mmCIF file of C-alpha atoms and ligand atoms in Angstrom:
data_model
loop_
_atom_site.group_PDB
_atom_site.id
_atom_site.type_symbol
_atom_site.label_atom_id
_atom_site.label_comp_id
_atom_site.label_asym_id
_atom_site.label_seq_id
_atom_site.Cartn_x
_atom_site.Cartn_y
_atom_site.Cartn_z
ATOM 1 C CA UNK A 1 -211.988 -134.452 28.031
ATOM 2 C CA UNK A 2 -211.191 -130.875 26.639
ATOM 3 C CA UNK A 3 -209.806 -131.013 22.886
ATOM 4 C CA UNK A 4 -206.528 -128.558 22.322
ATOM 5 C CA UNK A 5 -205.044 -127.547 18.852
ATOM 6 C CA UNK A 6 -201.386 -128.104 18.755
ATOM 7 C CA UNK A 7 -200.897 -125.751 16.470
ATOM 8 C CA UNK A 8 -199.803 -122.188 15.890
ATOM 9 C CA UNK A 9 -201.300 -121.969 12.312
ATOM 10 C CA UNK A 10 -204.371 -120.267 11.625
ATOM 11 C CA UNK A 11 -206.003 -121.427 8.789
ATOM 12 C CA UNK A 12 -205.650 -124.942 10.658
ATOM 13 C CA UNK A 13 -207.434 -123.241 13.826
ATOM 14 C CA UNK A 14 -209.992 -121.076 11.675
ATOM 15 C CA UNK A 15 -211.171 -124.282 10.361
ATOM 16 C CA UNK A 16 -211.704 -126.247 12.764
ATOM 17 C CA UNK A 17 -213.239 -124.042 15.320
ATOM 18 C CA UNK A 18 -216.382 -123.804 13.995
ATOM 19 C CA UNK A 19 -216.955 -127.447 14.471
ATOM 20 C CA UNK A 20 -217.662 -126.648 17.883
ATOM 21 C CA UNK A 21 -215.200 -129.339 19.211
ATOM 22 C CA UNK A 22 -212.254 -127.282 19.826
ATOM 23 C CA UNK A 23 -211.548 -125.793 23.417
ATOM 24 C CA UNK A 24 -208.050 -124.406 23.547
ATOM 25 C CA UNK A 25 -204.834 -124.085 21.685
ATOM 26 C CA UNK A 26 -201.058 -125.566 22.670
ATOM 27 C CA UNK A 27 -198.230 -123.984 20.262
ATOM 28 C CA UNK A 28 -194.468 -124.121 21.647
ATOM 29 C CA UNK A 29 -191.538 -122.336 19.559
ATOM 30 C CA UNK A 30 -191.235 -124.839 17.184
ATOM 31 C CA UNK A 31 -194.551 -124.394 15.734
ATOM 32 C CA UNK A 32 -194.724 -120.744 15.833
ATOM 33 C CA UNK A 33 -190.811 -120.374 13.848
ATOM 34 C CA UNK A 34 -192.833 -122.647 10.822
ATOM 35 C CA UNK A 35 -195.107 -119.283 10.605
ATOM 36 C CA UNK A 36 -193.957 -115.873 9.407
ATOM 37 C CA UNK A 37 -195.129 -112.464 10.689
ATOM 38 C CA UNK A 38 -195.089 -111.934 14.304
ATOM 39 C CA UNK A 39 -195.850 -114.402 16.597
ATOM 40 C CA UNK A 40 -197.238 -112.303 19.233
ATOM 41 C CA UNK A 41 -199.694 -110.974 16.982
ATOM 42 C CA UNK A 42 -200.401 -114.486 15.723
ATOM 43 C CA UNK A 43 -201.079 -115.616 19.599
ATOM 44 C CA UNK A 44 -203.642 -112.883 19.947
ATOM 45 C CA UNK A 45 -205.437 -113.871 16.477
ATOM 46 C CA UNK A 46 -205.200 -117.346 18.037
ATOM 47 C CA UNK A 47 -207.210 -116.353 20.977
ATOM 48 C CA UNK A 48 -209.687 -114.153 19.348
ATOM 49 C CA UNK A 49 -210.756 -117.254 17.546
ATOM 50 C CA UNK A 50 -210.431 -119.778 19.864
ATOM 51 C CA UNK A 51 -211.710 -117.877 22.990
ATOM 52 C CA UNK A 52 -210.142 -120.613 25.321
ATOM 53 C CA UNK A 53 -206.377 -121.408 26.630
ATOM 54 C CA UNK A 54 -203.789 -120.651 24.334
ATOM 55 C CA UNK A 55 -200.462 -121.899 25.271
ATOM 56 C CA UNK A 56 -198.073 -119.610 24.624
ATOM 57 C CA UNK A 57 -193.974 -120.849 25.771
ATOM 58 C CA UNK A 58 -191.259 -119.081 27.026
ATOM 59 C CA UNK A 59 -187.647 -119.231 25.191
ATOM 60 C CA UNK A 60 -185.742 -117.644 28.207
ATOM 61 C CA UNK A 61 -183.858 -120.743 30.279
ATOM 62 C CA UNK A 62 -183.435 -118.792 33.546
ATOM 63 C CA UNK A 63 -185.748 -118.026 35.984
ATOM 64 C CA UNK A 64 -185.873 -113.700 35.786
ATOM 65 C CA UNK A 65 -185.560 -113.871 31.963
ATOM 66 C CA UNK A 66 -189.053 -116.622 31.893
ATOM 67 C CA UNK A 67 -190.886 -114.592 34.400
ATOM 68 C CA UNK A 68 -190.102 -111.494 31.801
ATOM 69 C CA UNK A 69 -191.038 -113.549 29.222
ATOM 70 C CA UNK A 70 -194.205 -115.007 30.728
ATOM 71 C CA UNK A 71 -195.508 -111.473 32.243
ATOM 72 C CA UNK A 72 -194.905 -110.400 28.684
ATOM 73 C CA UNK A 73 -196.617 -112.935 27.087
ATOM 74 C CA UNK A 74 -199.645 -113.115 30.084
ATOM 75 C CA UNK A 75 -200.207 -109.808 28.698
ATOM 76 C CA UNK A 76 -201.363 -110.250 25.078
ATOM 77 C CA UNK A 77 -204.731 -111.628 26.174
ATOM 78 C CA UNK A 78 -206.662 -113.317 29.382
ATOM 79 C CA UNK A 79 -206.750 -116.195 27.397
ATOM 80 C CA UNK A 80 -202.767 -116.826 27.319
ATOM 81 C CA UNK A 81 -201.530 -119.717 29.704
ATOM 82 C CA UNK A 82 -197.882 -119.623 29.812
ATOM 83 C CA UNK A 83 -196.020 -122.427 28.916
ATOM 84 C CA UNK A 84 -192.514 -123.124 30.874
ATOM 85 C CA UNK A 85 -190.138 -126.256 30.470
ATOM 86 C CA UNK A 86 -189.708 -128.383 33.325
ATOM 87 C CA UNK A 87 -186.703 -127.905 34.691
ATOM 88 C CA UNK A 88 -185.353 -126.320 38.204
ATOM 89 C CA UNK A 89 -185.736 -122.811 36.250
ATOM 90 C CA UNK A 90 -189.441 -123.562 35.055
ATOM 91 C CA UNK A 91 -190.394 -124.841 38.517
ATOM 92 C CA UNK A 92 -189.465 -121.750 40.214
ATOM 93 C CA UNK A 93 -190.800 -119.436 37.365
ATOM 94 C CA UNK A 94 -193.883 -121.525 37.406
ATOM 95 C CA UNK A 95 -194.597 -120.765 41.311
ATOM 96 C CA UNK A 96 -193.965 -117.103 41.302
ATOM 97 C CA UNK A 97 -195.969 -116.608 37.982
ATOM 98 C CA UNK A 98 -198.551 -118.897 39.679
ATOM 99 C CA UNK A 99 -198.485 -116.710 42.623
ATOM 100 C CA UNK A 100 -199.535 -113.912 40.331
ATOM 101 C CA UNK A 101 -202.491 -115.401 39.030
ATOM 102 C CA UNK A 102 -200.862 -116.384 35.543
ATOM 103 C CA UNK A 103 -201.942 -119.764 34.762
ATOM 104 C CA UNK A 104 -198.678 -122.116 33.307
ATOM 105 C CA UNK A 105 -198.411 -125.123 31.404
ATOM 106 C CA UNK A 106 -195.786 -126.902 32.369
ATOM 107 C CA UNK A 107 -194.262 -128.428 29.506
ATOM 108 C CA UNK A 108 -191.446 -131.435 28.164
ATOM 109 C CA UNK A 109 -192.545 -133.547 30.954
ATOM 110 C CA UNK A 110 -191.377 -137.294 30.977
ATOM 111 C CA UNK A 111 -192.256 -138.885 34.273
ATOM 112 C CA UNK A 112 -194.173 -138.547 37.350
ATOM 113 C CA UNK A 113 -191.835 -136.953 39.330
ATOM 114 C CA UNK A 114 -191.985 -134.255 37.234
ATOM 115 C CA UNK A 115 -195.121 -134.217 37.011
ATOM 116 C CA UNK A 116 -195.140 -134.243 40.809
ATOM 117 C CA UNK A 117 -193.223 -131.048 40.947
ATOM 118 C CA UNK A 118 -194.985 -129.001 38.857
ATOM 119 C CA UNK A 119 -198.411 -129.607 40.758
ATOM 120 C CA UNK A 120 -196.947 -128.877 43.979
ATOM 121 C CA UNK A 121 -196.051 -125.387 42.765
ATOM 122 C CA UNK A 122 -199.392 -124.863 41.129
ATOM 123 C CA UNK A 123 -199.149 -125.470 37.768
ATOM 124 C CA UNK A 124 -202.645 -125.059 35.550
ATOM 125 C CA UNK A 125 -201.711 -128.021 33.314
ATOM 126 C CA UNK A 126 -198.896 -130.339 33.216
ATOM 127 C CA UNK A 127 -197.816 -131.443 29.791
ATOM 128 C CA UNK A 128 -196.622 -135.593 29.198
ATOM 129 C CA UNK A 129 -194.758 -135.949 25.793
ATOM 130 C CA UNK A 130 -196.582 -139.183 24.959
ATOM 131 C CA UNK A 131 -195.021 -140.135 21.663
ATOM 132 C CA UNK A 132 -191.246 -138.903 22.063
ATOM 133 C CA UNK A 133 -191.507 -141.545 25.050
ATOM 134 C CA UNK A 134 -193.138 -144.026 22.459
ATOM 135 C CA UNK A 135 -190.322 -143.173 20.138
ATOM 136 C CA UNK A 136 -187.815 -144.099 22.443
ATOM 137 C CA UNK A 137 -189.541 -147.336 23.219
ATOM 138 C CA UNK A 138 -191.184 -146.051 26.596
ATOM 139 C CA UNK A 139 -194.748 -146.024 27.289
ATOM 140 C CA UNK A 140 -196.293 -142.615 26.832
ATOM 141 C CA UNK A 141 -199.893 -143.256 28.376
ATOM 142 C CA UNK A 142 -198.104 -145.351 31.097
ATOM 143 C CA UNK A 143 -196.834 -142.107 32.490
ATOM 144 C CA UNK A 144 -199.948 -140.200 31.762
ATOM 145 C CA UNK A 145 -201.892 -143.411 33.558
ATOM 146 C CA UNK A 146 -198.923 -142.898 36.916
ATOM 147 C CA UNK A 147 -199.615 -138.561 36.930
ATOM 148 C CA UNK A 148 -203.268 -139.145 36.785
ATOM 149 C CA UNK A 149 -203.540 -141.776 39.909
ATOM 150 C CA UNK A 150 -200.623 -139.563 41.893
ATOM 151 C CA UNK A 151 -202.742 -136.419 41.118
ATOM 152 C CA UNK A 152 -206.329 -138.100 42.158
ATOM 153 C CA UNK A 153 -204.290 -139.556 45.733
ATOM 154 C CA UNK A 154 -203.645 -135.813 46.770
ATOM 155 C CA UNK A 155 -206.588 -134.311 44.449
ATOM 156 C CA UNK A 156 -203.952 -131.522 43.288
ATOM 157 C CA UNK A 157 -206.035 -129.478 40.663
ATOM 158 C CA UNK A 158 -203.000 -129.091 38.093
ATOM 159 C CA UNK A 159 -204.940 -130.112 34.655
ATOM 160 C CA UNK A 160 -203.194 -133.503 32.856
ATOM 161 C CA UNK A 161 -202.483 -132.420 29.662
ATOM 162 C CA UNK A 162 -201.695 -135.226 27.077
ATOM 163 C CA UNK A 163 -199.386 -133.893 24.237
ATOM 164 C CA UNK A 164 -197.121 -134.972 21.466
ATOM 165 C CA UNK A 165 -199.760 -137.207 20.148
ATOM 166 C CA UNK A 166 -199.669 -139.396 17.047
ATOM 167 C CA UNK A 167 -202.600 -141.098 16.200
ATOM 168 C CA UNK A 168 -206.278 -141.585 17.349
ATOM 169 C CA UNK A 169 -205.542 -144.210 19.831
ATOM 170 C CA UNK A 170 -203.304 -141.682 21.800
ATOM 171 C CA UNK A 171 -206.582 -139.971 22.321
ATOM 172 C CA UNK A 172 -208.876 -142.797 23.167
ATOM 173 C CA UNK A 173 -206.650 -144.187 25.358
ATOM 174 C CA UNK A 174 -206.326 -140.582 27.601
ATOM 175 C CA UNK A 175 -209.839 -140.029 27.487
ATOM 176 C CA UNK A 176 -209.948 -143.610 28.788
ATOM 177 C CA UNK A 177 -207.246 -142.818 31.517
ATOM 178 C CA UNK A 178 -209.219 -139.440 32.529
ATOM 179 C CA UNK A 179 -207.054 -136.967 31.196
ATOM 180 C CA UNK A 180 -208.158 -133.506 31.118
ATOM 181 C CA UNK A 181 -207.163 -132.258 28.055
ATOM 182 C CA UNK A 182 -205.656 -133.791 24.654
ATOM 183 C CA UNK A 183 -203.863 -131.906 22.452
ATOM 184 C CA UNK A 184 -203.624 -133.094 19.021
ATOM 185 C CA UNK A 185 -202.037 -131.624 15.652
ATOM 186 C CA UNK A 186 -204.933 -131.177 12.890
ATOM 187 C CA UNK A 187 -204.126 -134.828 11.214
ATOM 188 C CA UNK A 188 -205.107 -136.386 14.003
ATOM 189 C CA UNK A 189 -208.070 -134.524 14.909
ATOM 190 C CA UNK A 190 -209.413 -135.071 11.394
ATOM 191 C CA UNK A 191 -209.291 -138.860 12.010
ATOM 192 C CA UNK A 192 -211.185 -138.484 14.715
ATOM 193 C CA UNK A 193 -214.177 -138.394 12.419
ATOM 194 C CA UNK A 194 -213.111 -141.172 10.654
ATOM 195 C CA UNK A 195 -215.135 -144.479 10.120
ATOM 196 C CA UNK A 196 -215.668 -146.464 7.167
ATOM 197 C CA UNK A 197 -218.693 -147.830 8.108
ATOM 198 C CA UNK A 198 -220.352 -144.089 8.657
ATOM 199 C CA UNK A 199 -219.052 -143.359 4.965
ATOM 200 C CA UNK A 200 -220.805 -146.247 3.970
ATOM 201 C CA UNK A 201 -223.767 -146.222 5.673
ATOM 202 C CA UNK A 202 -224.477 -142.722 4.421
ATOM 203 C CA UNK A 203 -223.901 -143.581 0.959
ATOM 204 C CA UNK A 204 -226.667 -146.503 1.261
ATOM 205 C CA UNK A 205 -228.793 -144.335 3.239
ATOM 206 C CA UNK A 206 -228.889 -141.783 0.146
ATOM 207 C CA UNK A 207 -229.154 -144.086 -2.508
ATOM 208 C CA UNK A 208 -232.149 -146.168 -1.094
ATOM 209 C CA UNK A 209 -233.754 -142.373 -0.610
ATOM 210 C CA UNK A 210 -232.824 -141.434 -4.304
ATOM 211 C CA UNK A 211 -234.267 -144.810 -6.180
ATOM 212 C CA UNK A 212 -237.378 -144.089 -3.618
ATOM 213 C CA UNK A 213 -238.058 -140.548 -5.318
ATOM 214 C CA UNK A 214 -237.687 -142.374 -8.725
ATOM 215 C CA UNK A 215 -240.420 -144.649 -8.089
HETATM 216 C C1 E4P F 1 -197.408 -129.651 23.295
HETATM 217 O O1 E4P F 1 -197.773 -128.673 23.899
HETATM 218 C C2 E4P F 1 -196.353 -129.657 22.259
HETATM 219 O O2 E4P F 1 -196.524 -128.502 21.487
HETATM 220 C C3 E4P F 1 -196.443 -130.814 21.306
HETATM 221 O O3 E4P F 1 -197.505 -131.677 21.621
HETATM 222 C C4 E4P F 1 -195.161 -131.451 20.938
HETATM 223 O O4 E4P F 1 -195.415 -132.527 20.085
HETATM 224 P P1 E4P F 1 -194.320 -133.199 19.134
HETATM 225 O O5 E4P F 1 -193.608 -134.244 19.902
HETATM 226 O O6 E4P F 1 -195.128 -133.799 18.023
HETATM 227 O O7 E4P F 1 -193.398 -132.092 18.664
#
């Protein structure tokens, strides 16, 4: 399973891309307006480092003002996938960009007919909100578990993007589903690391070696 930044900051994305871990990039308008300077010179920093997908989303709401948008954007580097909102609009910007050989994310999706939609007009990834559906008492990896099986019954190659996640167990539990790709803010990627027993295992490890050398 590919491991996405959702993030549009780039101290967060120069740090952790050295790890080695990190394949891509989601940001949507949101998380670019919390940075200052301009955003589409931060989306080309973001894809010098990252040298994978960088989501980049369109703010237009009508189908000739998102393909603007999204040629616009598709410009700034090979690495920029453009990033539309579901909706009749998105759809039909989606296949005509498509068409073109721009690669979309189709984003704010919340159920498999959605999901449906957007494959059928060739979107790269397709983006599941999984914990604004958990927030509203709706199971997020429930509708990521129905868009993988419908994708795998007509082997559409649109790219099941898990976003909006929380915690670790979002990610264990798509990478259990066979997602493709997880995108996760940097606090949850950090606890990804995360186990007591390694911490203290380590610490015993050294100490034995240390009272060794004493000896
Ligand atoms: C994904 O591409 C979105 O940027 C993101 O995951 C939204 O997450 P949120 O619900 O935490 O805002």
């Amino acid at each position: 399973m590919k491991l996405f930044i959702d993030s549009g900051n780039l101290d967060e994305i120069r740090s952790l891309v050295p790890l080695g871990i990190i394949d891509g990039v989601t940001t949507n308008p949101s998380l670019l307006a919390k940075e200052s300077g301009d955003p589409r010179k931060r989306l080309k920093e973001i894809c010098d480092l990252v040298k994978g997908p960088v989501s980049a989303e369109v703010v237009a709401t009508d189908v000739d003002g998102m393909l603007k948008e999204g040629r616009e954007l598709a410009k700034i580097d090979d690495h920029i996938v453009v990033k539309v909102p579901f909706g009749k609009a998105g759809v039909q910007a989606c296949g005509t960009l498509a068409r073109e050989g721009i690669r979309v994310n189709v984003t704010l999706c919340f159920s498999p007919t959605q999901a449906l939609l957007a494959a059928k007009v060739g979107a790269t990834y397709i983006s599941p909100f999984v914990g604004r559906l958990d927030d509203i008492a709706t199971s997020g990896m429930g509708l990521v578990e129905e868009i993988v099986q419908i994708y795998d019954n007509y082997e559409f190659g649109t790219e099941v993007l898990v976003a909006s996640v929380r915690h670790p167990l979002h990610v264990v539990e798509a990478a259990r589903l066979g997602a493709d790709v997880c995108t996760c803010p940097t606090k949850v990627i950090d606890t990804l690391f995360n186990h007591p027993l390694t911490g203290i295992g380590l610490e015993k490890f050294l100490a034995d070696w240390k009272k060794s050398q004493s000896r």
